[in-house]
Amino acid sequence: SYELTQPPSVSVSPGQTARITCSGNALQQYAYWYQQKPGQAPVLVIYKDSERPSGIPERFSGSSSGTTVTLTISGVQAEDEADYYCQSTDSSGTYVFGTGTKVTVL
Amino acid sequence: EVQLVESGGGLVQPGGSLRLSCAASGFTFSSYWMSWVRQAPGKGLEWVANIHQDGSDKYYVDSVKGRFTISRDNAKNSLYLQMNSLRAEDTAVYYCARPRVPYSSSAAFDSWGQGTLVTVSS
């Protein structure tokens, strides 16, 4: 089966940089990243590995290398505390989500 | 403004059935693949199913195949999820989601509903 693995948690001080990795067996398709705050629906923050939707702050960026994609939050702010999920599509073209990472701002 | 509004959630006994609806507005519904995504309490996101813009193709996660059926009515701008033989592990908030690009079955979801809670318990 197709899996996308993320670290369960990342802790970062305000103003520092948070990096969240997502690794998958055959991450050959584009990856997407979502931010989800408690009680809210997910919000798309990165698509096509590194593209940022309008309205998403520039401190959010994405990159890809081999079978690992990374979401980077530069100059973390308190409001960035949330759960983050990567997403891609498997070999049959159906979606799969990563295991999720809780970002804590110290 | 794109809006997706789910309804139909509730408490159902194991083995029971429920039909979820998602009312779409603010975009040309008939041009988009649509998906259902769920999230069990305290757990991560799980894609459940999607459907071609004209309803001709449908895909499901293995855990719901044979039990859930996704459908749509483009005349009513509505998406549905018929859930049969429900199990405790189907307990989750169910979201409908739209890809950011029309006619695409693999684009990122840029629009989500607020979700509807399904609880399967005796």
Coordinates of C-alpha atoms in Angstrom, one line a residue:
Chain A
S1 CA 0.0 0.0 0.0
Y2 CA 1.0 3.6 -0.5
E3 CA 2.0 5.5 2.6
L4 CA 3.2 9.0 3.3
T5 CA 5.2 9.3 6.6
Q6 CA 5.5 12.5 8.6
P7 CA 7.1 13.2 12.0
P8 CA 4.4 13.3 14.7
S9 CA 5.5 16.6 16.1
V10 CA 7.8 19.5 15.5
S11 CA 8.5 22.2 18.1
V12 CA 9.9 25.6 17.2
S13 CA 10.4 29.0 18.9
P14 CA 8.7 32.1 17.4
G15 CA 10.8 33.6 14.6
Q16 CA 12.7 30.4 14.0
T17 CA 12.3 28.0 11.1
A18 CA 10.1 24.8 11.1
R19 CA 10.7 22.1 8.6
I20 CA 8.2 19.2 8.2
T21 CA 9.2 16.2 6.0
C22 CA 6.9 13.8 4.2
S23 CA 8.4 10.6 2.8
G24 CA 6.6 8.1 0.6
N25 CA 7.3 4.9 -1.3
A26 CA 7.2 6.3 -4.9
L27 CA 6.4 9.9 -4.2
Q28 CA 6.3 10.5 -8.0
Q29 CA 3.4 12.8 -8.2
Y30 CA 3.0 16.3 -7.0
A31 CA 2.7 16.9 -3.2
Y32 CA 0.4 19.2 -1.5
W33 CA 0.4 20.6 2.1
Y34 CA -2.6 21.5 4.3
Q35 CA -2.8 23.4 7.6
Q36 CA -5.5 22.4 10.0
K37 CA -6.4 24.2 13.2
P38 CA -8.6 22.6 15.9
G39 CA -12.2 22.4 14.9
Q40 CA -11.6 23.8 11.4
A41 CA -11.4 22.4 7.9
P42 CA -8.0 22.0 6.4
V43 CA -6.5 24.9 4.4
L44 CA -4.3 24.4 1.4
V45 CA -0.9 26.1 1.9
I46 CA 1.3 24.5 -0.8
Y47 CA 0.4 22.8 -4.1
K48 CA 2.5 21.2 -6.9
D49 CA 5.4 20.7 -4.4
S50 CA 6.3 24.4 -4.0
E51 CA 3.5 26.7 -5.3
R52 CA 1.7 28.9 -2.8
P53 CA -2.0 29.7 -3.2
S54 CA -3.0 33.3 -3.1
G55 CA -3.5 34.6 0.5
I56 CA -0.9 32.2 2.0
P57 CA 2.0 34.1 3.6
E58 CA 5.4 34.0 1.9
R59 CA 6.9 32.3 5.0
F60 CA 5.3 29.0 3.8
S61 CA 7.4 27.3 1.2
G62 CA 7.7 23.8 -0.2
S63 CA 10.5 21.7 -1.8
S64 CA 11.0 18.2 -3.2
S65 CA 14.0 15.9 -3.4
G66 CA 13.7 12.3 -4.5
T67 CA 11.1 10.6 -2.4
T68 CA 10.9 13.3 0.3
V69 CA 9.0 16.6 0.2
T70 CA 9.5 19.3 2.8
L71 CA 7.2 22.1 4.1
T72 CA 9.3 25.0 5.5
I73 CA 7.8 27.7 7.7
S74 CA 10.3 30.6 8.0
G75 CA 9.9 33.1 10.8
V76 CA 7.3 31.0 12.6
Q77 CA 4.5 32.9 14.3
A78 CA 2.2 31.8 17.1
E79 CA -0.7 31.6 14.6
D80 CA 1.2 28.9 12.7
E81 CA 0.6 26.4 15.5
A82 CA -1.5 23.7 13.9
D83 CA -1.5 20.2 12.4
Y84 CA 0.0 19.9 8.9
Y85 CA -0.7 17.2 6.4
C86 CA 1.0 16.3 3.1
Q87 CA -1.0 14.7 0.3
S88 CA -0.2 13.1 -3.0
T89 CA -1.7 10.5 -5.4
D90 CA -0.7 6.9 -5.6
S91 CA 0.0 4.8 -8.7
S92 CA -3.7 4.3 -9.3
G93 CA -4.3 8.0 -9.2
T94 CA -6.2 8.1 -6.0
Y95 CA -5.4 10.5 -3.2
V96 CA -3.4 9.6 0.0
F97 CA -2.7 11.8 3.0
G98 CA 0.4 11.8 5.2
T99 CA 0.2 10.8 8.8
G100 CA 0.2 14.4 10.0
T101 CA 2.5 16.6 12.0
K102 CA 1.6 18.8 15.0
V103 CA 3.6 22.0 15.0
T104 CA 4.0 23.6 18.4
V105 CA 5.2 27.1 18.8
L106 CA 7.1 27.4 22.1
Chain B
E1 CA -17.4 32.7 -3.4
V2 CA -17.0 28.9 -3.3
Q3 CA -19.2 27.3 -0.7
L4 CA -19.5 23.6 0.2
V5 CA -22.1 22.7 2.9
E6 CA -22.4 19.2 4.2
S7 CA -25.4 17.7 5.9
G8 CA -26.8 14.4 6.9
G9 CA -24.5 13.3 9.7
G10 CA -25.7 11.9 13.0
L11 CA -25.7 8.9 15.3
V12 CA -26.3 5.5 13.7
Q13 CA -26.1 2.0 15.0
P14 CA -23.4 -0.5 13.7
G15 CA -24.7 -2.1 10.5
G16 CA -26.9 0.9 9.7
S17 CA -27.0 3.4 6.8
L18 CA -26.7 7.1 6.4
R19 CA -26.6 9.4 3.4
L20 CA -24.5 12.5 3.4
S21 CA -25.1 15.5 1.1
C22 CA -22.9 18.4 0.1
A23 CA -24.5 21.5 -1.4
A24 CA -22.1 23.4 -3.7
S25 CA -22.3 27.0 -4.9
G26 CA -20.2 29.7 -6.3
F27 CA -18.5 27.7 -9.0
T28 CA -19.4 25.5 -12.0
F29 CA -20.0 22.3 -10.1
S30 CA -20.4 20.2 -13.3
S31 CA -16.8 20.9 -14.2
Y32 CA -15.1 19.5 -11.2
W33 CA -14.2 16.1 -9.8
M34 CA -15.4 16.0 -6.2
S35 CA -14.2 14.1 -3.2
W36 CA -15.2 13.1 0.3
V37 CA -12.5 13.2 3.0
R38 CA -13.0 12.0 6.6
Q39 CA -11.2 12.5 9.9
A40 CA -11.8 10.2 12.9
P41 CA -11.8 11.9 16.3
G42 CA -8.2 12.9 17.2
K43 CA -6.9 11.3 14.0
G44 CA -5.5 12.3 10.6
L45 CA -7.2 13.0 7.3
E46 CA -8.3 10.1 5.1
W47 CA -9.5 10.4 1.5
V48 CA -12.6 8.4 1.1
A49 CA -13.9 8.6 -2.5
N50 CA -14.1 10.8 -5.6
I51 CA -16.3 11.1 -8.6
H52 CA -15.8 12.4 -12.1
Q53 CA -17.5 15.6 -13.1
D54 CA -20.2 13.7 -15.0
G55 CA -20.5 10.8 -12.6
S56 CA -19.0 8.2 -15.0
D57 CA -15.9 7.4 -12.9
K58 CA -15.7 6.7 -9.2
Y59 CA -12.9 5.7 -6.9
Y60 CA -12.8 4.6 -3.3
V61 CA -10.4 3.9 -0.5
D62 CA -10.2 0.1 0.1
S63 CA -11.8 0.3 3.6
V64 CA -15.1 1.5 2.2
K65 CA -15.3 -0.4 -1.1
G66 CA -18.6 -2.3 -1.4
R67 CA -20.2 -0.3 1.5
F68 CA -20.1 3.3 0.4
T69 CA -21.3 4.9 -2.8
I70 CA -20.5 8.3 -4.1
S71 CA -22.8 10.1 -6.4
R72 CA -23.7 13.5 -7.7
D73 CA -26.6 15.5 -9.2
N74 CA -25.2 18.3 -11.3
A75 CA -28.7 19.8 -11.8
K76 CA -28.9 20.3 -8.1
N77 CA -25.2 21.1 -7.6
S78 CA -25.0 18.4 -5.0
L79 CA -22.6 15.6 -4.0
Y80 CA -23.7 12.6 -2.0
L81 CA -22.2 9.7 0.0
Q82 CA -24.4 6.7 0.7
M83 CA -22.9 4.8 3.6
N84 CA -24.1 1.3 4.3
S85 CA -23.0 -1.4 6.7
L86 CA -21.5 1.2 8.9
R87 CA -18.9 0.2 11.5
A88 CA -17.5 1.9 14.6
E89 CA -14.3 2.7 12.7
D90 CA -16.4 4.9 10.2
T91 CA -17.0 7.4 13.0
A92 CA -15.5 10.6 11.7
V93 CA -16.1 14.1 10.5
Y94 CA -16.8 13.9 6.8
Y95 CA -15.8 16.7 4.5
C96 CA -16.6 17.3 0.9
A97 CA -13.7 18.9 -1.0
R98 CA -13.1 20.4 -4.4
P99 CA -9.8 20.4 -6.4
R100 CA -8.4 23.7 -7.3
V101 CA -8.4 22.8 -11.0
P102 CA -11.5 21.8 -13.1
Y103 CA -11.5 18.4 -14.9
S104 CA -8.7 17.1 -12.6
S105 CA -8.8 14.0 -10.4
S106 CA -5.4 14.7 -8.8
A107 CA -5.2 18.4 -8.1
A108 CA -5.0 19.8 -4.5
F109 CA -8.1 20.6 -2.7
D110 CA -8.6 24.3 -2.3
S111 CA -12.1 24.3 -1.1
W112 CA -13.6 22.3 1.8
G113 CA -16.9 22.2 3.6
Q114 CA -17.2 22.6 7.4
G115 CA -17.8 18.9 7.8
T116 CA -20.5 16.7 9.2
L117 CA -20.0 14.3 12.1
V118 CA -21.0 10.7 11.7
T119 CA -21.0 8.6 14.9
V120 CA -21.5 4.8 14.6
S121 CA -22.3 3.4 18.0
S122 CA -24.9 1.3 19.8

